[in-house]
JSON list of C-alpha atoms in Angstrom, two decimals:
[
{"chain": "A", "resi": 1, "resn": "SER", "atom": "CA", "xyz": [-12.26, -18.72, -20.16]},
{"chain": "A", "resi": 2, "resn": "ARG", "atom": "CA", "xyz": [-8.68, -18.60, -21.43]},
{"chain": "A", "resi": 3, "resn": "THR", "atom": "CA", "xyz": [-5.87, -20.70, -20.07]},
{"chain": "A", "resi": 4, "resn": "ILE", "atom": "CA", "xyz": [-2.55, -19.13, -19.14]},
{"chain": "A", "resi": 5, "resn": "PHE", "atom": "CA", "xyz": [-1.01, -20.67, -22.28]},
{"chain": "A", "resi": 6, "resn": "GLU", "atom": "CA", "xyz": [-3.28, -18.54, -24.51]},
{"chain": "A", "resi": 7, "resn": "TYR", "atom": "CA", "xyz": [-1.82, -15.27, -23.24]},
{"chain": "A", "resi": 8, "resn": "ASN", "atom": "CA", "xyz": [1.15, -13.48, -24.74]},
{"chain": "A", "resi": 9, "resn": "ILE", "atom": "CA", "xyz": [3.72, -13.44, -21.95]},
{"chain": "A", "resi": 10, "resn": "GLN", "atom": "CA", "xyz": [6.42, -10.78, -22.00]},
{"chain": "A", "resi": 11, "resn": "SER", "atom": "CA", "xyz": [9.22, -9.99, -19.58]},
{"chain": "A", "resi": 12, "resn": "TRP", "atom": "CA", "xyz": [11.37, -6.90, -19.13]},
{"chain": "A", "resi": 13, "resn": "SER", "atom": "CA", "xyz": [14.79, -6.31, -17.66]},
{"chain": "A", "resi": 14, "resn": "ARG", "atom": "CA", "xyz": [17.52, -3.67, -17.77]},
{"chain": "A", "resi": 15, "resn": "GLN", "atom": "CA", "xyz": [18.50, -5.08, -21.17]},
{"chain": "A", "resi": 16, "resn": "ASN", "atom": "CA", "xyz": [15.18, -4.21, -22.84]},
{"chain": "A", "resi": 17, "resn": "GLY", "atom": "CA", "xyz": [14.02, -0.99, -21.21]},
{"chain": "A", "resi": 18, "resn": "LEU", "atom": "CA", "xyz": [13.18, -1.57, -17.54]},
{"chain": "A", "resi": 19, "resn": "PRO", "atom": "CA", "xyz": [14.95, 1.29, -15.69]},
{"chain": "A", "resi": 20, "resn": "PHE", "atom": "CA", "xyz": [15.69, -0.70, -12.52]},
{"chain": "A", "resi": 21, "resn": "SER", "atom": "CA", "xyz": [15.40, -4.38, -11.79]},
{"chain": "A", "resi": 22, "resn": "ARG", "atom": "CA", "xyz": [13.96, -4.47, -8.25]},
{"chain": "A", "resi": 23, "resn": "ILE", "atom": "CA", "xyz": [10.18, -3.92, -8.27]},
{"chain": "A", "resi": 24, "resn": "SER", "atom": "CA", "xyz": [8.53, -3.59, -4.84]},
{"chain": "A", "resi": 25, "resn": "ALA", "atom": "CA", "xyz": [4.97, -2.61, -5.83]},
{"chain": "A", "resi": 26, "resn": "ILE", "atom": "CA", "xyz": [2.79, -2.09, -8.92]},
{"chain": "A", "resi": 27, "resn": "THR", "atom": "CA", "xyz": [-0.37, -0.05, -9.40]},
{"chain": "A", "resi": 28, "resn": "GLN", "atom": "CA", "xyz": [-2.41, 1.37, -12.29]},
{"chain": "A", "resi": 29, "resn": "THR", "atom": "CA", "xyz": [-3.82, 4.89, -12.37]},
{"chain": "A", "resi": 30, "resn": "ASP", "atom": "CA", "xyz": [-7.14, 5.79, -13.97]},
{"chain": "A", "resi": 31, "resn": "ASP", "atom": "CA", "xyz": [-5.41, 7.03, -17.12]},
{"chain": "A", "resi": 32, "resn": "GLY", "atom": "CA", "xyz": [-4.22, 3.48, -17.82]},
{"chain": "A", "resi": 33, "resn": "PHE", "atom": "CA", "xyz": [-0.53, 3.87, -17.01]},
{"chain": "A", "resi": 34, "resn": "LEU", "atom": "CA", "xyz": [1.20, 1.22, -14.91]},
{"chain": "A", "resi": 35, "resn": "TRP", "atom": "CA", "xyz": [3.42, 2.52, -12.13]},
{"chain": "A", "resi": 36, "resn": "LEU", "atom": "CA", "xyz": [6.31, 0.58, -10.60]},
{"chain": "A", "resi": 37, "resn": "ALA", "atom": "CA", "xyz": [8.06, 1.14, -7.29]},
{"chain": "A", "resi": 38, "resn": "THR", "atom": "CA", "xyz": [11.80, 0.66, -7.84]},
{"chain": "A", "resi": 39, "resn": "GLN", "atom": "CA", "xyz": [14.99, 0.99, -5.81]},
{"chain": "A", "resi": 40, "resn": "ASN", "atom": "CA", "xyz": [15.56, 4.38, -7.45]},
{"chain": "A", "resi": 41, "resn": "GLY", "atom": "CA", "xyz": [12.25, 6.18, -7.80]},
{"chain": "A", "resi": 42, "resn": "LEU", "atom": "CA", "xyz": [9.15, 5.52, -9.88]},
{"chain": "A", "resi": 43, "resn": "ALA", "atom": "CA", "xyz": [8.78, 4.00, -13.33]},
{"chain": "A", "resi": 44, "resn": "ARG", "atom": "CA", "xyz": [5.77, 4.60, -15.58]},
{"chain": "A", "resi": 45, "resn": "PHE", "atom": "CA", "xyz": [4.87, 2.08, -18.28]},
{"chain": "A", "resi": 46, "resn": "ASP", "atom": "CA", "xyz": [2.59, 2.97, -21.21]},
{"chain": "A", "resi": 47, "resn": "GLY", "atom": "CA", "xyz": [2.51, -0.53, -22.67]},
{"chain": "A", "resi": 48, "resn": "ILE", "atom": "CA", "xyz": [5.54, 0.08, -24.87]},
{"chain": "A", "resi": 49, "resn": "GLU", "atom": "CA", "xyz": [8.12, 2.19, -23.04]},
{"chain": "A", "resi": 50, "resn": "PHE", "atom": "CA", "xyz": [9.19, 2.88, -19.47]},
{"chain": "A", "resi": 51, "resn": "THR", "atom": "CA", "xyz": [9.75, 6.39, -18.14]},
{"chain": "A", "resi": 52, "resn": "HIS", "atom": "CA", "xyz": [11.84, 6.93, -15.01]},
{"chain": "A", "resi": 53, "resn": "ILE", "atom": "CA", "xyz": [10.60, 9.55, -12.50]},
{"chain": "A", "resi": 54, "resn": "ALA", "atom": "CA", "xyz": [13.19, 10.46, -9.89]},
{"chain": "A", "resi": 55, "resn": "ILE", "atom": "CA", "xyz": [12.19, 11.22, -6.30]},
{"chain": "A", "resi": 56, "resn": "PRO", "atom": "CA", "xyz": [13.20, 14.83, -5.56]},
{"chain": "A", "resi": 57, "resn": "ASN", "atom": "CA", "xyz": [15.27, 15.91, -2.59]},
{"chain": "A", "resi": 58, "resn": "ARG", "atom": "CA", "xyz": [12.82, 16.86, 0.15]},
{"chain": "A", "resi": 59, "resn": "ALA", "atom": "CA", "xyz": [13.04, 17.10, 3.94]},
{"chain": "A", "resi": 60, "resn": "GLY", "atom": "CA", "xyz": [12.21, 13.72, 5.48]},
{"chain": "A", "resi": 61, "resn": "TRP", "atom": "CA", "xyz": [12.71, 11.79, 2.25]},
{"chain": "A", "resi": 62, "resn": "HIS", "atom": "CA", "xyz": [15.83, 9.91, 3.30]},
{"chain": "A", "resi": 63, "resn": "SER", "atom": "CA", "xyz": [15.74, 7.36, 0.50]},
{"chain": "A", "resi": 64, "resn": "ARG", "atom": "CA", "xyz": [15.01, 7.10, -3.21]},
{"chain": "A", "resi": 65, "resn": "SER", "atom": "CA", "xyz": [13.92, 3.48, -2.84]},
{"chain": "A", "resi": 66, "resn": "VAL", "atom": "CA", "xyz": [10.12, 3.22, -3.20]},
{"chain": "A", "resi": 67, "resn": "ILE", "atom": "CA", "xyz": [8.52, 0.22, -1.49]},
{"chain": "A", "resi": 68, "resn": "ALA", "atom": "CA", "xyz": [4.78, 1.12, -1.37]},
{"chain": "A", "resi": 69, "resn": "LEU", "atom": "CA", "xyz": [2.34, 2.50, -3.96]},
{"chain": "A", "resi": 70, "resn": "GLN", "atom": "CA", "xyz": [-1.36, 3.34, -3.76]},
{"chain": "A", "resi": 71, "resn": "ASN", "atom": "CA", "xyz": [-3.75, 5.11, -6.13]},
{"chain": "A", "resi": 72, "resn": "SER", "atom": "CA", "xyz": [-5.40, 8.29, -4.90]},
{"chain": "A", "resi": 73, "resn": "PRO", "atom": "CA", "xyz": [-9.17, 8.71, -5.47]},
{"chain": "A", "resi": 74, "resn": "ARG", "atom": "CA", "xyz": [-8.42, 12.23, -6.76]},
{"chain": "A", "resi": 75, "resn": "GLY", "atom": "CA", "xyz": [-5.91, 10.93, -9.31]},
{"chain": "A", "resi": 76, "resn": "GLY", "atom": "CA", "xyz": [-2.18, 10.47, -8.98]},
{"chain": "A", "resi": 77, "resn": "LEU", "atom": "CA", "xyz": [-0.60, 8.13, -6.45]},
{"chain": "A", "resi": 78, "resn": "TRP", "atom": "CA", "xyz": [0.93, 7.87, -3.01]},
{"chain": "A", "resi": 79, "resn": "PHE", "atom": "CA", "xyz": [4.36, 6.36, -2.47]},
{"chain": "A", "resi": 80, "resn": "GLY", "atom": "CA", "xyz": [6.27, 5.19, 0.59]},
{"chain": "A", "resi": 81, "resn": "LEU", "atom": "CA", "xyz": [10.05, 5.25, 0.91]},
{"chain": "A", "resi": 82, "resn": "ASP", "atom": "CA", "xyz": [12.25, 2.57, 2.41]},
{"chain": "A", "resi": 83, "resn": "ALA", "atom": "CA", "xyz": [14.22, 4.61, 4.93]},
{"chain": "A", "resi": 84, "resn": "GLY", "atom": "CA", "xyz": [11.34, 6.84, 5.90]},
{"chain": "A", "resi": 85, "resn": "GLY", "atom": "CA", "xyz": [8.93, 9.37, 4.50]},
{"chain": "A", "resi": 86, "resn": "PHE", "atom": "CA", "xyz": [6.08, 9.25, 2.05]},
{"chain": "A", "resi": 87, "resn": "GLY", "atom": "CA", "xyz": [4.56, 11.59, -0.50]},
{"chain": "A", "resi": 88, "resn": "TYR", "atom": "CA", "xyz": [2.05, 12.20, -3.24]},
{"chain": "A", "resi": 89, "resn": "PHE", "atom": "CA", "xyz": [2.77, 12.46, -6.98]},
{"chain": "A", "resi": 90, "resn": "ASP", "atom": "CA", "xyz": [0.11, 13.85, -9.30]},
{"chain": "A", "resi": 91, "resn": "ALA", "atom": "CA", "xyz": [1.32, 11.54, -12.12]},
{"chain": "A", "resi": 92, "resn": "THR", "atom": "CA", "xyz": [2.52, 14.49, -14.20]},
{"chain": "A", "resi": 93, "resn": "ASN", "atom": "CA", "xyz": [5.20, 16.69, -12.64]},
{"chain": "A", "resi": 94, "resn": "HIS", "atom": "CA", "xyz": [4.23, 17.71, -9.09]},
{"chain": "A", "resi": 95, "resn": "PHE", "atom": "CA", "xyz": [5.26, 16.13, -5.77]},
{"chain": "A", "resi": 96, "resn": "ASP", "atom": "CA", "xyz": [3.70, 16.88, -2.35]},
{"chain": "A", "resi": 97, "resn": "SER", "atom": "CA", "xyz": [5.24, 16.08, 1.02]},
{"chain": "A", "resi": 98, "resn": "PHE", "atom": "CA", "xyz": [4.20, 16.40, 4.67]},
{"chain": "A", "resi": 99, "resn": "SER", "atom": "CA", "xyz": [5.98, 17.88, 7.65]},
{"chain": "A", "resi": 100, "resn": "GLY", "atom": "CA", "xyz": [5.66, 17.49, 11.41]},
{"chain": "A", "resi": 101, "resn": "ASP", "atom": "CA", "xyz": [7.18, 15.70, 14.39]},
{"chain": "A", "resi": 102, "resn": "TRP", "atom": "CA", "xyz": [4.72, 12.80, 13.99]},
{"chain": "A", "resi": 103, "resn": "LEU", "atom": "CA", "xyz": [6.52, 11.78, 10.80]},
{"chain": "A", "resi": 104, "resn": "LYS", "atom": "CA", "xyz": [9.65, 10.84, 12.75]},
{"chain": "A", "resi": 105, "resn": "THR", "atom": "CA", "xyz": [7.97, 7.63, 13.94]},
{"chain": "A", "resi": 106, "resn": "LEU", "atom": "CA", "xyz": [7.00, 6.53, 10.42]},
{"chain": "A", "resi": 107, "resn": "LEU", "atom": "CA", "xyz": [10.19, 4.86, 9.23]},
{"chain": "A", "resi": 108, "resn": "GLY", "atom": "CA", "xyz": [10.07, 2.46, 6.31]},
{"chain": "A", "resi": 109, "resn": "ILE", "atom": "CA", "xyz": [6.56, 2.98, 4.89]},
{"chain": "A", "resi": 110, "resn": "ARG", "atom": "CA", "xyz": [5.08, -0.39, 3.91]},
{"chain": "A", "resi": 111, "resn": "ALA", "atom": "CA", "xyz": [1.44, 0.45, 3.11]},
{"chain": "A", "resi": 112, "resn": "ILE", "atom": "CA", "xyz": [-0.64, 3.54, 2.26]},
{"chain": "A", "resi": 113, "resn": "HIS", "atom": "CA", "xyz": [-4.37, 3.90, 1.69]},
{"chain": "A", "resi": 114, "resn": "GLU", "atom": "CA", "xyz": [-6.49, 7.00, 0.95]},
{"chain": "A", "resi": 115, "resn": "ASP", "atom": "CA", "xyz": [-10.26, 6.96, 1.48]},
{"chain": "A", "resi": 116, "resn": "ALA", "atom": "CA", "xyz": [-12.73, 8.74, -0.78]},
{"chain": "A", "resi": 117, "resn": "ASP", "atom": "CA", "xyz": [-13.14, 11.46, 1.89]},
{"chain": "A", "resi": 118, "resn": "GLY", "atom": "CA", "xyz": [-9.41, 12.23, 1.87]},
{"chain": "A", "resi": 119, "resn": "SER", "atom": "CA", "xyz": [-8.54, 10.27, 5.02]},
{"chain": "A", "resi": 120, "resn": "LEU", "atom": "CA", "xyz": [-5.04, 8.82, 4.78]},
{"chain": "A", "resi": 121, "resn": "TRP", "atom": "CA", "xyz": [-3.83, 5.65, 6.52]},
{"chain": "A", "resi": 122, "resn": "ILE", "atom": "CA", "xyz": [-0.16, 4.73, 6.71]},
{"chain": "A", "resi": 123, "resn": "GLY", "atom": "CA", "xyz": [1.61, 1.56, 7.81]},
{"chain": "A", "resi": 124, "resn": "SER", "atom": "CA", "xyz": [5.31, 1.64, 8.62]},
{"chain": "A", "resi": 125, "resn": "GLN", "atom": "CA", "xyz": [8.02, -0.34, 10.37]},
{"chain": "A", "resi": 126, "resn": "ASN", "atom": "CA", "xyz": [7.03, 1.35, 13.62]},
{"chain": "A", "resi": 127, "resn": "GLY", "atom": "CA", "xyz": [3.24, 1.20, 13.59]},
{"chain": "A", "resi": 128, "resn": "PHE", "atom": "CA", "xyz": [0.03, 2.54, 12.11]},
{"chain": "A", "resi": 129, "resn": "ALA", "atom": "CA", "xyz": [-1.01, 6.16, 11.61]},
{"chain": "A", "resi": 130, "resn": "GLY", "atom": "CA", "xyz": [-4.02, 7.92, 10.15]},
{"chain": "A", "resi": 131, "resn": "LEU", "atom": "CA", "xyz": [-5.08, 11.40, 9.14]},
{"chain": "A", "resi": 132, "resn": "PRO", "atom": "CA", "xyz": [-8.92, 11.37, 9.25]},
{"chain": "A", "resi": 133, "resn": "GLY", "atom": "CA", "xyz": [-10.15, 13.74, 6.57]},
{"chain": "A", "resi": 134, "resn": "GLY", "atom": "CA", "xyz": [-6.53, 14.39, 5.66]},
{"chain": "A", "resi": 135, "resn": "ASN", "atom": "CA", "xyz": [-6.21, 16.60, 8.76]},
{"chain": "A", "resi": 136, "resn": "THR", "atom": "CA", "xyz": [-3.04, 16.36, 10.86]},
{"chain": "A", "resi": 137, "resn": "ASN", "atom": "CA", "xyz": [-4.97, 17.97, 13.76]},
{"chain": "A", "resi": 138, "resn": "GLN", "atom": "CA", "xyz": [-6.96, 14.71, 14.09]},
{"chain": "A", "resi": 139, "resn": "LEU", "atom": "CA", "xyz": [-3.92, 12.46, 13.89]},
{"chain": "A", "resi": 140, "resn": "PHE", "atom": "CA", "xyz": [-4.39, 8.80, 14.87]},
{"chain": "A", "resi": 141, "resn": "VAL", "atom": "CA", "xyz": [-1.23, 6.91, 15.87]},
{"chain": "A", "resi": 142, "resn": "ASP", "atom": "CA", "xyz": [-0.73, 3.38, 17.20]},
{"chain": "A", "resi": 143, "resn": "ASP", "atom": "CA", "xyz": [2.90, 2.38, 17.79]},
{"chain": "A", "resi": 144, "resn": "LYS", "atom": "CA", "xyz": [2.14, -0.92, 19.54]},
{"chain": "A", "resi": 145, "resn": "LEU", "atom": "CA", "xyz": [1.60, -3.02, 16.41]},
{"chain": "A", "resi": 146, "resn": "GLY", "atom": "CA", "xyz": [5.17, -2.84, 15.13]},
{"chain": "A", "resi": 147, "resn": "LEU", "atom": "CA", "xyz": [5.72, -3.45, 11.43]},
{"chain": "A", "resi": 148, "resn": "ILE", "atom": "CA", "xyz": [2.58, -3.00, 9.30]},
{"chain": "A", "resi": 149, "resn": "GLN", "atom": "CA", "xyz": [2.47, -5.17, 6.18]},
{"chain": "A", "resi": 150, "resn": "SER", "atom": "CA", "xyz": [-0.88, -4.28, 4.59]},
{"chain": "A", "resi": 151, "resn": "ILE", "atom": "CA", "xyz": [-3.95, -2.01, 4.81]},
{"chain": "A", "resi": 152, "resn": "TYR", "atom": "CA", "xyz": [-7.33, -2.75, 3.22]},
{"chain": "A", "resi": 153, "resn": "GLU", "atom": "CA", "xyz": [-10.65, -0.85, 3.25]},
{"chain": "A", "resi": 154, "resn": "ASP", "atom": "CA", "xyz": [-13.67, -3.13, 2.83]},
{"chain": "A", "resi": 155, "resn": "PRO", "atom": "CA", "xyz": [-17.06, -2.17, 1.28]},
{"chain": "A", "resi": 156, "resn": "GLN", "atom": "CA", "xyz": [-18.37, -1.30, 4.77]},
{"chain": "A", "resi": 157, "resn": "HIS", "atom": "CA", "xyz": [-15.47, 1.20, 5.07]},
{"chain": "A", "resi": 158, "resn": "ARG", "atom": "CA", "xyz": [-13.79, -0.76, 7.83]},
{"chain": "A", "resi": 159, "resn": "HIS", "atom": "CA", "xyz": [-10.01, -0.72, 7.69]},
{"chain": "A", "resi": 160, "resn": "TRP", "atom": "CA", "xyz": [-8.12, -3.99, 8.09]},
{"chain": "A", "resi": 161, "resn": "VAL", "atom": "CA", "xyz": [-4.50, -3.87, 9.17]},
{"chain": "A", "resi": 162, "resn": "GLY", "atom": "CA", "xyz": [-2.07, -6.74, 8.64]},
{"chain": "A", "resi": 163, "resn": "THR", "atom": "CA", "xyz": [0.98, -6.82, 10.89]},
{"chain": "A", "resi": 164, "resn": "PHE", "atom": "CA", "xyz": [4.28, -8.66, 11.08]},
{"chain": "A", "resi": 165, "resn": "GLU", "atom": "CA", "xyz": [3.85, -11.51, 13.60]},
{"chain": "A", "resi": 166, "resn": "LYS", "atom": "CA", "xyz": [1.09, -9.75, 15.57]},
{"chain": "A", "resi": 167, "resn": "GLY", "atom": "CA", "xyz": [-1.89, -10.82, 13.50]},
{"chain": "A", "resi": 168, "resn": "LEU", "atom": "CA", "xyz": [-4.84, -9.03, 11.94]},
{"chain": "A", "resi": 169, "resn": "PHE", "atom": "CA", "xyz": [-6.61, -5.94, 13.29]},
{"chain": "A", "resi": 170, "resn": "CYS", "atom": "CA", "xyz": [-9.73, -4.00, 12.30]},
{"chain": "A", "resi": 171, "resn": "LEU", "atom": "CA", "xyz": [-10.15, -0.25, 12.76]},
{"chain": "A", "resi": 172, "resn": "GLU", "atom": "CA", "xyz": [-13.71, 0.62, 13.71]},
{"chain": "A", "resi": 173, "resn": "ASN", "atom": "CA", "xyz": [-15.01, 3.78, 15.38]},
{"chain": "A", "resi": 174, "resn": "GLY", "atom": "CA", "xyz": [-11.50, 5.08, 15.92]},
{"chain": "A", "resi": 175, "resn": "LYS", "atom": "CA", "xyz": [-10.18, 1.96, 17.67]},
{"chain": "A", "resi": 176, "resn": "LEU", "atom": "CA", "xyz": [-8.07, -0.99, 16.52]},
{"chain": "A", "resi": 177, "resn": "HIS", "atom": "CA", "xyz": [-9.50, -4.39, 17.48]},
{"chain": "A", "resi": 178, "resn": "PRO", "atom": "CA", "xyz": [-7.75, -7.75, 17.04]},
{"chain": "A", "resi": 179, "resn": "PHE", "atom": "CA", "xyz": [-9.51, -10.17, 14.69]},
{"chain": "A", "resi": 180, "resn": "ALA", "atom": "CA", "xyz": [-11.87, -12.57, 16.47]},
{"chain": "A", "resi": 181, "resn": "ASN", "atom": "CA", "xyz": [-10.11, -15.73, 15.29]},
{"chain": "A", "resi": 182, "resn": "ARG", "atom": "CA", "xyz": [-7.30, -16.19, 17.78]},
{"chain": "A", "resi": 183, "resn": "GLU", "atom": "CA", "xyz": [-5.47, -18.51, 15.39]},
{"chain": "A", "resi": 184, "resn": "LEU", "atom": "CA", "xyz": [-4.20, -15.38, 13.64]},
{"chain": "A", "resi": 185, "resn": "LEU", "atom": "CA", "xyz": [-2.56, -13.95, 16.77]},
{"chain": "A", "resi": 186, "resn": "GLY", "atom": "CA", "xyz": [1.17, -13.76, 16.21]},
{"chain": "A", "resi": 187, "resn": "VAL", "atom": "CA", "xyz": [0.82, -14.43, 12.47]},
{"chain": "A", "resi": 188, "resn": "ASN", "atom": "CA", "xyz": [2.50, -12.40, 9.73]},
{"chain": "A", "resi": 189, "resn": "ILE", "atom": "CA", "xyz": [-0.30, -10.96, 7.54]},
{"chain": "A", "resi": 190, "resn": "ARG", "atom": "CA", "xyz": [0.95, -9.93, 4.11]},
{"chain": "A", "resi": 191, "resn": "ALA", "atom": "CA", "xyz": [-2.25, -9.40, 2.09]},
{"chain": "A", "resi": 192, "resn": "ILE", "atom": "CA", "xyz": [-5.96, -8.68, 2.74]},
{"chain": "A", "resi": 193, "resn": "THR", "atom": "CA", "xyz": [-9.00, -8.42, 0.49]},
{"chain": "A", "resi": 194, "resn": "MET", "atom": "CA", "xyz": [-12.74, -9.12, 0.47]},
{"chain": "A", "resi": 195, "resn": "ASP", "atom": "CA", "xyz": [-14.72, -10.73, -2.36]},
{"chain": "A", "resi": 196, "resn": "GLN", "atom": "CA", "xyz": [-18.21, -9.86, -3.66]},
{"chain": "A", "resi": 197, "resn": "GLU", "atom": "CA", "xyz": [-19.83, -12.35, -1.26]},
{"chain": "A", "resi": 198, "resn": "GLY", "atom": "CA", "xyz": [-18.29, -10.59, 1.73]},
{"chain": "A", "resi": 199, "resn": "ARG", "atom": "CA", "xyz": [-15.70, -13.27, 2.47]},
{"chain": "A", "resi": 200, "resn": "LEU", "atom": "CA", "xyz": [-12.49, -11.95, 3.95]},
{"chain": "A", "resi": 201, "resn": "TRP", "atom": "CA", "xyz": [-9.33, -13.38, 2.36]},
{"chain": "A", "resi": 202, "resn": "ILE", "atom": "CA", "xyz": [-6.06, -13.33, 4.27]},
{"chain": "A", "resi": 203, "resn": "GLY", "atom": "CA", "xyz": [-2.59, -13.98, 2.90]},
{"chain": "A", "resi": 204, "resn": "PRO", "atom": "CA", "xyz": [-0.29, -14.89, 5.79]},
{"chain": "A", "resi": 205, "resn": "SER", "atom": "CA", "xyz": [3.36, -15.90, 5.45]},
{"chain": "A", "resi": 206, "resn": "TRP", "atom": "CA", "xyz": [2.09, -19.44, 4.82]},
{"chain": "A", "resi": 207, "resn": "GLY", "atom": "CA", "xyz": [-1.00, -20.63, 2.99]},
{"chain": "A", "resi": 208, "resn": "LEU", "atom": "CA", "xyz": [-4.28, -18.79, 2.35]},
{"chain": "A", "resi": 209, "resn": "ARG", "atom": "CA", "xyz": [-7.30, -18.28, 4.61]},
{"chain": "A", "resi": 210, "resn": "SER", "atom": "CA", "xyz": [-10.89, -17.28, 3.92]},
{"chain": "A", "resi": 211, "resn": "TYR", "atom": "CA", "xyz": [-13.47, -16.17, 6.50]},
{"chain": "A", "resi": 212, "resn": "ASP", "atom": "CA", "xyz": [-17.18, -16.28, 5.64]},
{"chain": "A", "resi": 213, "resn": "PRO", "atom": "CA", "xyz": [-19.33, -13.98, 7.82]},
{"chain": "A", "resi": 214, "resn": "ASP", "atom": "CA", "xyz": [-22.37, -16.24, 7.28]},
{"chain": "A", "resi": 215, "resn": "SER", "atom": "CA", "xyz": [-20.79, -19.47, 8.46]}
]
């Protein structure tokens, strides 16, 4: 019921505590901390102070610039790096990384999502990949979609994938299907969500669209 003018608005910069000025993503973990993706690692905000967490030197982590963040259902968070590679941070002091030839195709991670069952879905500059159940032996890879902008899991556990200038896709039963509305073919999809009434909301590079399954 409040208007925007009734809120206390604050801003931060390098001059008053923000470690780095370029913020690519923001998320909040279950312990209440805010996490920021910066051009030089992670920043944690407790409401008063920022703490900088550097990305360690690991094989496949060719950059310290973080451009994607996603909470993990088991706590902690996933992060994607600009020049390639992604990893998991337990939000205290431990980093996990992956290895394998399949990682070579995942350059410039743009989106990460982990399901409650441990399945991991990754969008990069070069396509879409998934580890059903967190198992690399069941690896799912699609390199035909190009740059992936967003990944969203709806309440029916379908996965929606937003691409750069190739439209919207839905992953069902192990296959990616283009969205039924052909007006989205060739469109840059930046954001996806679904409201409590089941309406799908799409944020393209222009405007806003809503799709009602009952209409």
